[in-house]
PDB file of C-alpha atoms in Angstrom:
ATOM      1  CA  UNK E  27     -52.703 -12.133-189.477  1.00 94.00           C
ATOM      2  CA  UNK E  28     -51.335 -13.801-191.976  1.00 95.00           C
ATOM      3  CA  UNK E  29     -48.438 -16.426-193.486  1.00 96.00           C
ATOM      4  CA  UNK E  30     -45.257 -15.770-195.425  1.00 96.00           C
ATOM      5  CA  UNK E  31     -43.373 -17.890-196.391  1.00 96.00           C
ATOM      6  CA  UNK E  32     -39.360 -17.861-198.064  1.00 97.00           C
ATOM      7  CA  UNK E  33     -36.631 -19.627-199.274  1.00 98.00           C
ATOM      8  CA  UNK E  34     -36.741 -21.662-201.733  1.00 97.00           C
ATOM      9  CA  UNK E  35     -34.380 -21.293-204.792  1.00 98.00           C
ATOM     10  CA  UNK E  36     -33.088 -23.655-207.570  1.00 98.00           C
ATOM     11  CA  UNK E  37     -29.945 -26.382-205.988  1.00 98.00           C
ATOM     12  CA  UNK E  38     -28.041 -29.189-206.568  1.00 98.00           C
ATOM     13  CA  UNK E  39     -28.852 -32.754-205.972  1.00 98.00           C
ATOM     14  CA  UNK E  40     -27.570 -33.161-202.571  1.00 98.00           C
ATOM     15  CA  UNK E  41     -27.903 -29.225-201.078  1.00 98.00           C
ATOM     16  CA  UNK E  42     -29.327 -27.676-199.005  1.00 98.00           C
ATOM     17  CA  UNK E  43     -33.098 -25.151-198.521  1.00 98.00           C
ATOM     18  CA  UNK E  44     -33.874 -24.290-194.841  1.00 98.00           C
ATOM     19  CA  UNK E  45     -37.556 -22.754-195.605  1.00 98.00           C
ATOM     20  CA  UNK E  46     -39.626 -19.947-193.658  1.00 98.00           C
ATOM     21  CA  UNK E  47     -43.002 -19.364-192.632  1.00 98.00           C
ATOM     22  CA  UNK E  48     -43.567 -15.707-190.458  1.00 97.00           C
ATOM     23  CA  UNK E  49     -46.612 -14.816-189.211  1.00 97.00           C
ATOM     24  CA  UNK E  50     -47.798 -11.620-189.126  1.00 95.00           C
ATOM     25  CA  UNK E  51     -50.659  -8.831-187.712  1.00 95.00           C
ATOM     26  CA  UNK E  52     -52.327  -9.678-184.295  1.00 94.00           C
ATOM     27  CA  UNK E  53     -51.563 -13.378-183.183  1.00 95.00           C
ATOM     28  CA  UNK E  54     -52.875 -14.458-180.187  1.00 93.00           C
ATOM     29  CA  UNK E  55     -51.787 -17.840-180.785  1.00 94.00           C
ATOM     30  CA  UNK E  56     -50.312 -20.667-183.173  1.00 96.00           C
ATOM     31  CA  UNK E  57     -50.147 -23.720-182.692  1.00 96.00           C
ATOM     32  CA  UNK E  58     -50.084 -26.740-185.145  1.00 97.00           C
ATOM     33  CA  UNK E  59     -47.746 -25.318-188.224  1.00 97.00           C
ATOM     34  CA  UNK E  60     -46.825 -27.704-191.133  1.00 98.00           C
ATOM     35  CA  UNK E  61     -45.512 -27.429-194.615  1.00 98.00           C
ATOM     36  CA  UNK E  62     -47.194 -28.731-197.937  1.00 98.00           C
ATOM     37  CA  UNK E  63     -46.077 -29.337-201.216  1.00 98.00           C
ATOM     38  CA  UNK E  64     -47.129 -29.584-205.331  1.00 98.00           C
ATOM     39  CA  UNK E  65     -45.453 -30.303-207.523  1.00 97.00           C
ATOM     40  CA  UNK E  66     -46.562 -29.461-211.138  1.00 92.00           C
ATOM     41  CA  UNK E  67     -49.353 -32.764-212.173  1.00 95.00           C
ATOM     42  CA  UNK E  68     -49.545 -32.993-208.607  1.00 97.00           C
ATOM     43  CA  UNK E  69     -52.554 -33.273-205.796  1.00 97.00           C
ATOM     44  CA  UNK E  70     -50.754 -31.222-202.746  1.00 98.00           C
ATOM     45  CA  UNK E  71     -48.850 -33.255-200.498  1.00 98.00           C
ATOM     46  CA  UNK E  72     -47.984 -33.195-196.018  1.00 98.00           C
ATOM     47  CA  UNK E  73     -44.275 -32.460-195.923  1.00 98.00           C
ATOM     48  CA  UNK E  74     -44.007 -32.517-192.150  1.00 98.00           C
ATOM     49  CA  UNK E  75     -46.211 -30.543-189.598  1.00 98.00           C
ATOM     50  CA  UNK E  76     -45.483 -29.444-186.516  1.00 98.00           C
ATOM     51  CA  UNK E  77     -47.608 -28.810-183.146  1.00 97.00           C
ATOM     52  CA  UNK E  78     -46.935 -26.392-180.777  1.00 94.00           C
ATOM     53  CA  UNK E  79     -44.820 -28.580-178.189  1.00 93.00           C
ATOM     54  CA  UNK E  80     -42.009 -29.015-181.192  1.00 95.00           C
ATOM     55  CA  UNK E  81     -43.559 -32.532-181.806  1.00 97.00           C
ATOM     56  CA  UNK E  82     -42.820 -33.134-185.358  1.00 98.00           C
ATOM     57  CA  UNK E  83     -44.309 -35.365-188.147  1.00 98.00           C
ATOM     58  CA  UNK E  84     -42.707 -36.319-191.627  1.00 98.00           C
ATOM     59  CA  UNK E  85     -44.246 -37.383-194.681  1.00 98.00           C
ATOM     60  CA  UNK E  86     -42.046 -41.835-195.164  1.00 98.00           C
ATOM     61  CA  UNK E  87     -40.091 -39.761-198.100  1.00 98.00           C
ATOM     62  CA  UNK E  88     -38.772 -36.959-196.501  1.00 98.00           C
ATOM     63  CA  UNK E  89     -37.513 -38.333-192.516  1.00 98.00           C
ATOM     64  CA  UNK E  90     -33.885 -38.438-191.665  1.00 98.00           C
ATOM     65  CA  UNK E  91     -32.888 -35.245-194.251  1.00 98.00           C
ATOM     66  CA  UNK E  92     -35.786 -32.609-193.510  1.00 98.00           C
ATOM     67  CA  UNK E  93     -35.727 -31.671-189.960  1.00 98.00           C
ATOM     68  CA  UNK E  94     -39.121 -28.530-188.567  1.00 98.00           C
ATOM     69  CA  UNK E  95     -38.780 -26.764-185.721  1.00 98.00           C
ATOM     70  CA  UNK E  96     -39.981 -23.337-184.855  1.00 97.00           C
ATOM     71  CA  UNK E  97     -39.196 -20.379-183.104  1.00 96.00           C
ATOM     72  CA  UNK E  98     -42.607 -19.795-180.624  1.00 94.00           C
ATOM     73  CA  UNK E  99     -41.928 -16.256-179.975  1.00 94.00           C
ATOM     74  CA  UNK E 100     -41.033 -15.577-182.975  1.00 96.00           C
ATOM     75  CA  UNK E 101     -44.235 -16.819-184.077  1.00 96.00           C
ATOM     76  CA  UNK E 102     -41.861 -18.508-187.023  1.00 97.00           C
ATOM     77  CA  UNK E 103     -41.774 -22.207-188.661  1.00 97.00           C
ATOM     78  CA  UNK E 104     -38.572 -23.594-190.314  1.00 98.00           C
ATOM     79  CA  UNK E 105     -38.157 -26.646-193.266  1.00 98.00           C
ATOM     80  CA  UNK E 106     -34.591 -27.370-192.929  1.00 98.00           C
ATOM     81  CA  UNK E 107     -34.384 -28.798-195.557  1.00 98.00           C
ATOM     82  CA  UNK E 108     -31.350 -31.762-196.068  1.00 98.00           C
ATOM     83  CA  UNK E 109     -28.876 -33.704-199.205  1.00 98.00           C
ATOM     84  CA  UNK E 110     -32.618 -32.378-201.742  1.00 98.00           C
ATOM     85  CA  UNK E 111     -33.495 -34.388-204.984  1.00 98.00           C
ATOM     86  CA  UNK E 112     -34.680 -33.621-208.223  1.00 97.00           C
ATOM     87  CA  UNK E 113     -38.024 -35.335-207.205  1.00 97.00           C
ATOM     88  CA  UNK E 114     -37.931 -33.116-204.262  1.00 98.00           C
ATOM     89  CA  UNK E 115     -38.648 -30.423-206.651  1.00 98.00           C
ATOM     90  CA  UNK E 116     -42.219 -28.556-205.519  1.00 98.00           C
ATOM     91  CA  UNK E 117     -44.246 -25.659-204.771  1.00 98.00           C
ATOM     92  CA  UNK E 118     -44.036 -25.558-200.402  1.00 98.00           C
ATOM     93  CA  UNK E 119     -46.778 -23.740-198.473  1.00 98.00           C
ATOM     94  CA  UNK E 120     -46.942 -23.099-194.976  1.00 98.00           C
ATOM     95  CA  UNK E 121     -50.086 -24.004-192.700  1.00 98.00           C
ATOM     96  CA  UNK E 122     -50.985 -22.971-189.569  1.00 98.00           C
ATOM     97  CA  UNK E 123     -53.548 -23.363-187.446  1.00 97.00           C
ATOM     98  CA  UNK E 124     -53.691 -19.518-184.970  1.00 96.00           C
ATOM     99  CA  UNK E 125     -55.942 -17.429-182.816  1.00 95.00           C
ATOM    100  CA  UNK E 126     -55.860 -14.394-183.478  1.00 94.00           C
ATOM    101  CA  UNK E 127     -55.883 -11.608-180.757  1.00 92.00           C
ATOM    102  CA  UNK E 128     -59.672 -10.775-178.875  1.00 85.00           C
ATOM    103  CA  UNK E 129     -60.956 -14.085-180.876  1.00 85.00           C
ATOM    104  CA  UNK E 130     -61.922 -17.275-179.999  1.00 86.00           C
ATOM    105  CA  UNK E 131     -61.579 -18.912-183.338  1.00 92.00           C
ATOM    106  CA  UNK E 132     -58.938 -20.607-184.774  1.00 93.00           C
ATOM    107  CA  UNK E 133     -58.055 -20.266-188.135  1.00 95.00           C
ATOM    108  CA  UNK E 134     -56.105 -21.846-190.963  1.00 97.00           C
ATOM    109  CA  UNK E 135     -53.978 -20.111-192.329  1.00 97.00           C
ATOM    110  CA  UNK E 136     -51.250 -20.154-195.402  1.00 97.00           C
ATOM    111  CA  UNK E 137     -48.760 -18.784-196.578  1.00 96.00           C
ATOM    112  CA  UNK E 138     -48.294 -17.782-200.518  1.00 94.00           C
ATOM    113  CA  UNK E 139     -45.696 -21.172-202.338  1.00 94.00           C
ATOM    114  CA  UNK E 140     -41.875 -20.568-202.697  1.00 97.00           C
ATOM    115  CA  UNK E 141     -40.958 -22.820-205.676  1.00 98.00           C
ATOM    116  CA  UNK E 142     -37.942 -24.646-204.470  1.00 98.00           C
ATOM    117  CA  UNK E 143     -36.492 -26.967-207.735  1.00 98.00           C
ATOM    118  CA  UNK E 144     -33.864 -28.821-207.502  1.00 98.00           C
ATOM    119  CA  UNK E 145     -31.184 -30.084-210.465  1.00 98.00           C
ATOM    120  CA  UNK E 146     -29.804 -33.879-211.661  1.00 94.00           C
TER     121      UNK E 146
END
């Protein structure tokens, strides 16, 4: 089981990006999916999460600008980021709670980071 994050890039303030997080391998179910970010010299912080049923939560600083969504049929999650600000610059990581096929154990998996850089 793997998670692959993609979609980062360099944009100007006010522009948008959409990050994707695709699960691959022998996946039975993906429960919570989430995005975290880590800026240089700072700890990794929560950005957004979405339950298997579609309930979403956000950190306060991104509410109204970021939207998390998922396509359960594709085992993929998304983070639409609008009106980006320089303070959003960070490496973004996706995380998911996944139950592999033929396993009763749900584990937490992380994707590799994708860099988002917002210039002023």
